mmCIF file of C-alpha atoms and ligand atoms in Angstrom:
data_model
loop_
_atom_site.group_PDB
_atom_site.id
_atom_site.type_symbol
_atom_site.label_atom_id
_atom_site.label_comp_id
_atom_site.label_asym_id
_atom_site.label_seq_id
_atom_site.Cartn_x
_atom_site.Cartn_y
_atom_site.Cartn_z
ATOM 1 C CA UNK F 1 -80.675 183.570 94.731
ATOM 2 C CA UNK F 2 -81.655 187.256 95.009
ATOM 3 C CA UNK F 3 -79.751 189.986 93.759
ATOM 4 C CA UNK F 4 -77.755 191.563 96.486
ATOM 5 C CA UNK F 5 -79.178 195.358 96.656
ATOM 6 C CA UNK F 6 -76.307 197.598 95.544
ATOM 7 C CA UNK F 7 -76.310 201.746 96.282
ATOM 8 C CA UNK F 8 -74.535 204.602 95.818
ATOM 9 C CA UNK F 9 -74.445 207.141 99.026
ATOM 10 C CA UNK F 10 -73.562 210.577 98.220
ATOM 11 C CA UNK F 11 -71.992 212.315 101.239
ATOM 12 C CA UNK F 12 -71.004 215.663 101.345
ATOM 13 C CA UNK F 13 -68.364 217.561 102.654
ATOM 14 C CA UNK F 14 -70.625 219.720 104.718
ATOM 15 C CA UNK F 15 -72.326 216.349 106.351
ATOM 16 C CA UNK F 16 -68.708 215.411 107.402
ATOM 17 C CA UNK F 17 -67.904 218.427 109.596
ATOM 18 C CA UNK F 18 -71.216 218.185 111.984
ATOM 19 C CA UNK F 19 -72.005 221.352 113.318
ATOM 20 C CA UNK F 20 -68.324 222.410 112.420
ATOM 21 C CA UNK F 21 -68.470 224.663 109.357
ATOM 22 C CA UNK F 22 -64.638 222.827 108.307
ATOM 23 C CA UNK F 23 -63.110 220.051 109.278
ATOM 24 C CA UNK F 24 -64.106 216.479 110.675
ATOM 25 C CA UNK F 25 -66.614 215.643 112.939
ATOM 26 C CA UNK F 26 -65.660 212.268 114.892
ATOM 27 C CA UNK F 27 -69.316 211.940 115.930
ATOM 28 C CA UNK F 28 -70.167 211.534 112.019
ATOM 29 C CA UNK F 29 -67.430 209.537 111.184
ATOM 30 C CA UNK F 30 -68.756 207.258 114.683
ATOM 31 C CA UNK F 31 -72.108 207.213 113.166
ATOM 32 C CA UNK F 32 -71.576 206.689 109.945
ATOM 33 C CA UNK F 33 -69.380 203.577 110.127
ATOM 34 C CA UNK F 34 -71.988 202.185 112.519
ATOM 35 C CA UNK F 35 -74.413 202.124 109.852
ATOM 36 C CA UNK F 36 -72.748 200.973 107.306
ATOM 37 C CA UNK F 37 -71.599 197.759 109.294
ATOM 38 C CA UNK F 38 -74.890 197.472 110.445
ATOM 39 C CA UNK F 39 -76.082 197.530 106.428
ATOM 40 C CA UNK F 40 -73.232 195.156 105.152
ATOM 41 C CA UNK F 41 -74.590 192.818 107.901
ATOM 42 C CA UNK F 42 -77.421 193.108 105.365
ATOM 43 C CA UNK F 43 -76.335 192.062 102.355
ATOM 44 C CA UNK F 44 -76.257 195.456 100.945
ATOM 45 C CA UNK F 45 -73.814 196.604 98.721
ATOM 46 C CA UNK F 46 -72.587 200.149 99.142
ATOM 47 C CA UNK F 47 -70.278 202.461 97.534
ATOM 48 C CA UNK F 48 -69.574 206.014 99.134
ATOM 49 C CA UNK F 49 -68.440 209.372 96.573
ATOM 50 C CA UNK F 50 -67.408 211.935 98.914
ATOM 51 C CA UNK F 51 -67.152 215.819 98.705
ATOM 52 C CA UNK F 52 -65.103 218.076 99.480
ATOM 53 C CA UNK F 53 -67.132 221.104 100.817
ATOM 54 C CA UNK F 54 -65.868 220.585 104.674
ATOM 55 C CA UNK F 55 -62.196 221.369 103.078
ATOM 56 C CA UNK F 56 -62.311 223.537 100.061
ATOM 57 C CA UNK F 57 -65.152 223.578 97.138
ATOM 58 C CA UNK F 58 -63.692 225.517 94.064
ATOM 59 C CA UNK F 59 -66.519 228.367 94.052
ATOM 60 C CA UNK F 60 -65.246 229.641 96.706
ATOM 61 C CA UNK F 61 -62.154 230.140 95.845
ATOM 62 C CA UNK F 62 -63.093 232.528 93.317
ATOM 63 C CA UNK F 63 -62.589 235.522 95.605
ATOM 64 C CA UNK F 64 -59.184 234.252 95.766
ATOM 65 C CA UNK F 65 -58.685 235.044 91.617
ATOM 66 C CA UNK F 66 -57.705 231.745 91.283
ATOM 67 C CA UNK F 67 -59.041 230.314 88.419
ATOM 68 C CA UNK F 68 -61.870 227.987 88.088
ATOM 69 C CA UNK F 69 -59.464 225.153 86.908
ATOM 70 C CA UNK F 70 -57.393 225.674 89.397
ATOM 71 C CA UNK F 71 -59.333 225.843 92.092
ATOM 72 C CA UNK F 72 -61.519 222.653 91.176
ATOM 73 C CA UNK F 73 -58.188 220.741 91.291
ATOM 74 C CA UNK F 74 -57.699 222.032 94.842
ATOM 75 C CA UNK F 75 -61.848 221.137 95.397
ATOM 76 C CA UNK F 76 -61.045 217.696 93.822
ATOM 77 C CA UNK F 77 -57.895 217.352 96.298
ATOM 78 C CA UNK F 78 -60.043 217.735 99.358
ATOM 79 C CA UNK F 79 -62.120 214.899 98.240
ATOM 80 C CA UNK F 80 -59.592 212.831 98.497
ATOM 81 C CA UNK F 81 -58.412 214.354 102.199
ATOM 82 C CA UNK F 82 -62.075 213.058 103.178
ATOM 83 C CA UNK F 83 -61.460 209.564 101.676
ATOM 84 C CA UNK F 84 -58.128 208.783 103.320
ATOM 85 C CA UNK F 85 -59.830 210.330 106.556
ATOM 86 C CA UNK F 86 -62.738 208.034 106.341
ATOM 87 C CA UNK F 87 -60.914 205.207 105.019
ATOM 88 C CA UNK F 88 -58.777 204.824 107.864
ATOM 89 C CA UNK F 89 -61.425 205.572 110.636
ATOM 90 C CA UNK F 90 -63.790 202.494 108.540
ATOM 91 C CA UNK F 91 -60.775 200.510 108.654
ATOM 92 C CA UNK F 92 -59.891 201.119 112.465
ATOM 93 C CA UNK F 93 -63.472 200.088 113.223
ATOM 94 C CA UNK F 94 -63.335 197.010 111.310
ATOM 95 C CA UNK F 95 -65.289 198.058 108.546
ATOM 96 C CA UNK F 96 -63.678 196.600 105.246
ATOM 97 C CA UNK F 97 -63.189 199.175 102.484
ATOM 98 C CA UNK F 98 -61.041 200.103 99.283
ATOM 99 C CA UNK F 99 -60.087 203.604 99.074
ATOM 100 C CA UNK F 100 -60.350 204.091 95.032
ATOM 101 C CA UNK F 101 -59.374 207.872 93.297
ATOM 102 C CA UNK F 102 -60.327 208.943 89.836
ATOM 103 C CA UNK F 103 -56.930 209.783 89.154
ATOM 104 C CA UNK F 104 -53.312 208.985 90.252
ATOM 105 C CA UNK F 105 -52.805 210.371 93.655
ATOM 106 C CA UNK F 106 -49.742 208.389 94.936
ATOM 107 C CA UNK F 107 -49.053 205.048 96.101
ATOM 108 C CA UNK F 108 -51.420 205.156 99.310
ATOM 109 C CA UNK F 109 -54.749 205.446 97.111
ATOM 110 C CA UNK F 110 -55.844 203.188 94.502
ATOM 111 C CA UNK F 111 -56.461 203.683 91.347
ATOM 112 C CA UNK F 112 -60.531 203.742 90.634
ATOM 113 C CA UNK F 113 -61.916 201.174 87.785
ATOM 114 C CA UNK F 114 -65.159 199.811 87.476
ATOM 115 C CA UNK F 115 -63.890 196.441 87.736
ATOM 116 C CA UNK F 116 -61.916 197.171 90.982
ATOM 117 C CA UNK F 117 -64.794 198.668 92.387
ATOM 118 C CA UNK F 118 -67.333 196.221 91.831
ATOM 119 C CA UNK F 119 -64.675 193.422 92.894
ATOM 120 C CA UNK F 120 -64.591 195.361 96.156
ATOM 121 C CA UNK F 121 -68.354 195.575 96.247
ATOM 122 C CA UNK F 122 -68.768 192.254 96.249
ATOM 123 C CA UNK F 123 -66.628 191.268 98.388
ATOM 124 C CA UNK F 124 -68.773 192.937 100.622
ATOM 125 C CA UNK F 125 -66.211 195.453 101.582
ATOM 126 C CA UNK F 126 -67.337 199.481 101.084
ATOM 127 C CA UNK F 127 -65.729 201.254 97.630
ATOM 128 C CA UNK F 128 -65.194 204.690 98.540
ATOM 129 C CA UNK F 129 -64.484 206.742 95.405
ATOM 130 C CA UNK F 130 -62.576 210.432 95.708
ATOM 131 C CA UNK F 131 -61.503 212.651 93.363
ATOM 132 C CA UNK F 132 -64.673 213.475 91.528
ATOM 133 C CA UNK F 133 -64.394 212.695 88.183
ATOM 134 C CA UNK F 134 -61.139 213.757 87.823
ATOM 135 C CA UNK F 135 -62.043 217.066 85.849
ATOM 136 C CA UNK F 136 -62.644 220.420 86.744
ATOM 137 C CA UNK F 137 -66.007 222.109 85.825
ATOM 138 C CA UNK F 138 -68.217 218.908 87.449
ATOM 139 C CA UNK F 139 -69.284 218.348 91.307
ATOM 140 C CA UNK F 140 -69.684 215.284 93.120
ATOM 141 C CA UNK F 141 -73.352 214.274 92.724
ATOM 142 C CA UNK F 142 -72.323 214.412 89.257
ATOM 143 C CA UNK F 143 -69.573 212.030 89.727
ATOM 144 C CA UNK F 144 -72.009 210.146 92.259
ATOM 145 C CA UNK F 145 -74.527 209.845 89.351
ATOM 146 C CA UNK F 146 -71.845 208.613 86.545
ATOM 147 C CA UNK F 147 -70.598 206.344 88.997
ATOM 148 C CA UNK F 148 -73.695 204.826 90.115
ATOM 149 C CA UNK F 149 -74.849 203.888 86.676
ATOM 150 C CA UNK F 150 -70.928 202.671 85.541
ATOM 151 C CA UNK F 151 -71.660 200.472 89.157
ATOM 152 C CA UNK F 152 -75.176 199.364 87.914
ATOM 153 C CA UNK F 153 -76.256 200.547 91.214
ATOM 154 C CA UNK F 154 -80.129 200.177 92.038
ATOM 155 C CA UNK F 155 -80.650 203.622 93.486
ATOM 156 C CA UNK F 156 -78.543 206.924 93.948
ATOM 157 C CA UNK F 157 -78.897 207.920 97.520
ATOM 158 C CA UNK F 158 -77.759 211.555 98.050
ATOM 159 C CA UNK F 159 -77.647 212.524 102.004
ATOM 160 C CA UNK F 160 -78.567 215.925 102.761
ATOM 161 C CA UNK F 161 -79.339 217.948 105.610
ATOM 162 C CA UNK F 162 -82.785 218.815 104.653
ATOM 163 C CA UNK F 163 -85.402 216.045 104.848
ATOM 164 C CA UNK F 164 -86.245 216.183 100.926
ATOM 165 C CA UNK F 165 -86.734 217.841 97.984
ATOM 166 C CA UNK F 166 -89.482 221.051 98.583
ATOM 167 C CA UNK F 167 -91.637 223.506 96.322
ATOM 168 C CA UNK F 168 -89.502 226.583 97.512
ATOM 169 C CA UNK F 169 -87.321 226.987 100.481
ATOM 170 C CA UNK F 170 -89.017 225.724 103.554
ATOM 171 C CA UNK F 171 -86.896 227.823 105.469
ATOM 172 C CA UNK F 172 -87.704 231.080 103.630
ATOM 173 C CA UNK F 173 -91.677 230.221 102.844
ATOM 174 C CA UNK F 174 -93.360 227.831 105.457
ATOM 175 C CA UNK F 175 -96.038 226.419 103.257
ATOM 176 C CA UNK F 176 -93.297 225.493 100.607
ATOM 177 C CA UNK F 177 -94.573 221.592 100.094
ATOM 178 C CA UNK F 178 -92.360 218.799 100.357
ATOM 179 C CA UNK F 179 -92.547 215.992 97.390
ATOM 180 C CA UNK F 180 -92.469 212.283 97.722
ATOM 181 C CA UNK F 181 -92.145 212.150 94.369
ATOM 182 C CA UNK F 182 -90.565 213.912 91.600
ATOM 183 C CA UNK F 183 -89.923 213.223 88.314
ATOM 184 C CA UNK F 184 -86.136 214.651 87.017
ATOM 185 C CA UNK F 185 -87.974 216.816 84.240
ATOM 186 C CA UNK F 186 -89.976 218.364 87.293
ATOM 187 C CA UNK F 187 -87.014 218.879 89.401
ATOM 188 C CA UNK F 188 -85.066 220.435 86.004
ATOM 189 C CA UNK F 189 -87.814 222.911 84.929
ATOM 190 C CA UNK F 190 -88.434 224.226 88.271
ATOM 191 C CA UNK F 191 -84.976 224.653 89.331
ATOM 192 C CA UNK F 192 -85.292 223.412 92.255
ATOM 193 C CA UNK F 193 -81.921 223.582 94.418
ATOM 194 C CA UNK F 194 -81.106 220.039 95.311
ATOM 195 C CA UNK F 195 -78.723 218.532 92.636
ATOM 196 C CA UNK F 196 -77.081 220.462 90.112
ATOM 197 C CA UNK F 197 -78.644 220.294 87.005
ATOM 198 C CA UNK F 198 -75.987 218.278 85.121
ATOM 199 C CA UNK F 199 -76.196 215.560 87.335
ATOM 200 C CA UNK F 200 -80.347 215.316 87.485
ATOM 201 C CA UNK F 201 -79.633 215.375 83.451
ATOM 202 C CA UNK F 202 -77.719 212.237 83.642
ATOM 203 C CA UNK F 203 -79.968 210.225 85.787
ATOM 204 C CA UNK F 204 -82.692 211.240 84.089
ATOM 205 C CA UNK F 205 -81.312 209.962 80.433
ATOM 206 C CA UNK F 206 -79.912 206.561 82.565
ATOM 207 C CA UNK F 207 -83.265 206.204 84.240
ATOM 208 C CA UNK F 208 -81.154 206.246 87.714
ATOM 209 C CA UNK F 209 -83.777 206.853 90.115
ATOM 210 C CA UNK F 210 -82.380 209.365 93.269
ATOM 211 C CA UNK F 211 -83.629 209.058 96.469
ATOM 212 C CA UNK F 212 -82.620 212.534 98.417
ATOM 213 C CA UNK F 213 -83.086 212.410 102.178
ATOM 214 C CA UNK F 214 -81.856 214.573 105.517
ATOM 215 C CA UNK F 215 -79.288 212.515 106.983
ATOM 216 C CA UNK F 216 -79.513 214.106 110.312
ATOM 217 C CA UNK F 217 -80.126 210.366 112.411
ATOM 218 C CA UNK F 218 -78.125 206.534 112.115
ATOM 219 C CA UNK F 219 -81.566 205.867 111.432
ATOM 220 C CA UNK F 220 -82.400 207.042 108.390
ATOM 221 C CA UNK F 221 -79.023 206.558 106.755
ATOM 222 C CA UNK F 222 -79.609 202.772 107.500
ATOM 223 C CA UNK F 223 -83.420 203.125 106.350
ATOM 224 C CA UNK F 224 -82.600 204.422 102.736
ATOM 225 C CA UNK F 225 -79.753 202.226 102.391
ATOM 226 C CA UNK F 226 -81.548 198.884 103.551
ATOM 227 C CA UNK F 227 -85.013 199.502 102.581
ATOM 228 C CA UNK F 228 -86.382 199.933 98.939
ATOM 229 C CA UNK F 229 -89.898 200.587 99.782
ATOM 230 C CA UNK F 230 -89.004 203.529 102.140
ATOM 231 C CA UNK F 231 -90.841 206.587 102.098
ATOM 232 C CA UNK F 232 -88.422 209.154 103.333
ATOM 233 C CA UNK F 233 -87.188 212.108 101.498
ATOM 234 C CA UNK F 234 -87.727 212.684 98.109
ATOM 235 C CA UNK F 235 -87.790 210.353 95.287
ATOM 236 C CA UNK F 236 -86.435 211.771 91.801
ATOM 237 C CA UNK F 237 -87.623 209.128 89.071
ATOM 238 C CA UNK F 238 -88.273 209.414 85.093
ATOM 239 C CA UNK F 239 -92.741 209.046 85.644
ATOM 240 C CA UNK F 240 -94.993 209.590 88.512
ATOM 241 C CA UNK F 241 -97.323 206.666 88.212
HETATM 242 N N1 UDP Z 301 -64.837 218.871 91.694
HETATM 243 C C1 UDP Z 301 -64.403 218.920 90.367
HETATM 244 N N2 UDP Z 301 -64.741 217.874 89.536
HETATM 245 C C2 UDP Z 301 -65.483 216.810 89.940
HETATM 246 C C3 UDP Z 301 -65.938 216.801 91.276
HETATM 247 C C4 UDP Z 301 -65.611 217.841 92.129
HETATM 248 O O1 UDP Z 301 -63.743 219.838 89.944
HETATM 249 O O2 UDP Z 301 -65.724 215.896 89.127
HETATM 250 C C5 UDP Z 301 -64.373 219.937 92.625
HETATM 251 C C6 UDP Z 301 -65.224 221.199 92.622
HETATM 252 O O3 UDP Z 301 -64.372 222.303 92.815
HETATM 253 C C7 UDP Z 301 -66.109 221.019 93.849
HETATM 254 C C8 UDP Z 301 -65.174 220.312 94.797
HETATM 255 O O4 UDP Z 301 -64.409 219.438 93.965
HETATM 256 O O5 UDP Z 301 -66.544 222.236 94.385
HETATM 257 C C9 UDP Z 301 -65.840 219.527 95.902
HETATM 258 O O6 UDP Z 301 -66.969 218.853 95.408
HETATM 259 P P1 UDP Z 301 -68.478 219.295 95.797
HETATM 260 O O7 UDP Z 301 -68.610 220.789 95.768
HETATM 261 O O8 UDP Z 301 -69.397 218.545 94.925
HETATM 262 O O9 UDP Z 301 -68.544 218.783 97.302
HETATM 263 P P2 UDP Z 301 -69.764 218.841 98.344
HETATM 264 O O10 UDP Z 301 -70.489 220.151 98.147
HETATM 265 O O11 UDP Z 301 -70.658 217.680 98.043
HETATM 266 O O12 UDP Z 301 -69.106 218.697 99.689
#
């Protein structure tokens, strides 16, 4: 029997509050649990790491003088405010999940381990993992790209709201080019804004190829999840051949 396809989907914070610069957007949640049945229906395997930017990201707390520590602790807190959000609204709309944090949280979120996770995953049920890594100093494509090679995922999926990975800022300098293709040592000399560097680091050294795509449409959520072959957004890999 084939192997079912398993991915990791890195949402942000900023994806979950729509055009709302905070908060939830119900539309999003709608859309997003629509697609994920619809993929499950598929076969496919999917585990979620959230953000936290629609709540609180530490950077900005900076202005606050609130240390860096500190303040990731309150970034990696409103992680976990998205999960039990999106958990419940999956839930409501009969989409099976497990609601997993890095670290202990209280008796309403589950403890992540690989094991649990990929128990979950199997079952055919959504994992979605809060909490980042449970450190300070580290985002969450970081902990998306840790996770999805602890998850022996296929592919890291990282929804965006720009439709790939470009030369320059397309929205700054309109014959910036958009890649299909990138390999991580491109995307790490160049500098290019799209993942932080730590995290293109990792995939690079686990050969974890990451597929980043605008996430604007049910469409092309469902697209990238279902289909390997796809050709939208950008795909980060260790060779161009
Ligand atoms: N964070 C952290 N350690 C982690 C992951 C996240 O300290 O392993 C904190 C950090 O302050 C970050 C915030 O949680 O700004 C929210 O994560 P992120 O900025 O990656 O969210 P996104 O921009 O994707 O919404």
């Amino acid at each position: 029997m084939k192997k079912a396809r398993r991915v990791l989907l890195k949402v942000s914070g900023e994806w979950f509050s729509g055009a709302n610069e905070k908060g939830f957007d119900e539309k999003t949640f709608e859309s997003l649990a629509k697609t994920l049945i619809e993929a499950k229906r598929k076969n496919i395997q999917i585990a979620l790491v959230l953000g936290g930017g629609n709540i609180y990201r530490g950077r900005e707390l900076a202005s606050l003088k609130i240390d860096q520590v500190s303040a990731d602790y309150i970034g990696m807190l409103s992680t976990i405010m998205n999960g039990i959000a999106l958990s419940n609204f999956l839930s409501s709309n009969e989409c099976a999940n497990n609601l997993y944090s890095s670290f202990a949280i209280g008796n309403f979120v589950k403890a992540y381990s690989k094991e649990e996770a990929e128990k979950t995953l199997i079952e055919n049920k959504i994992a979605i993992l809060v909490g980042g890594l449970g450190n300070p100093l580290f985002t969450t494509d970081s902990t998306a790209s840790v996770r999805a090679v602890e998850l022996n995922s296929d592919i890291m999926l990282k929804a965006t709201t720009v439709d790939g990975i470009y030369s320059e800022d397309p929205k700054i300098n309109k014959k910036a080019v958009k890649y299909e293709f990138l390999t991580f040592d491109e995307a790490i000399t160049k500098n290019l804004k799209v993942m932080d560097q730590t995290s293109l680091c990792f995939c690079r050294d686990n050969n974890l190829n990451v597929r980043v795509f605008n996430a604007d449409s049910q469409e092309a959520i469902l697209e990238a999840i279902t289909n390997e072959s796809t050709k939208i957004g950008t795909l980060v890999r260790l060779k161009n051949d």
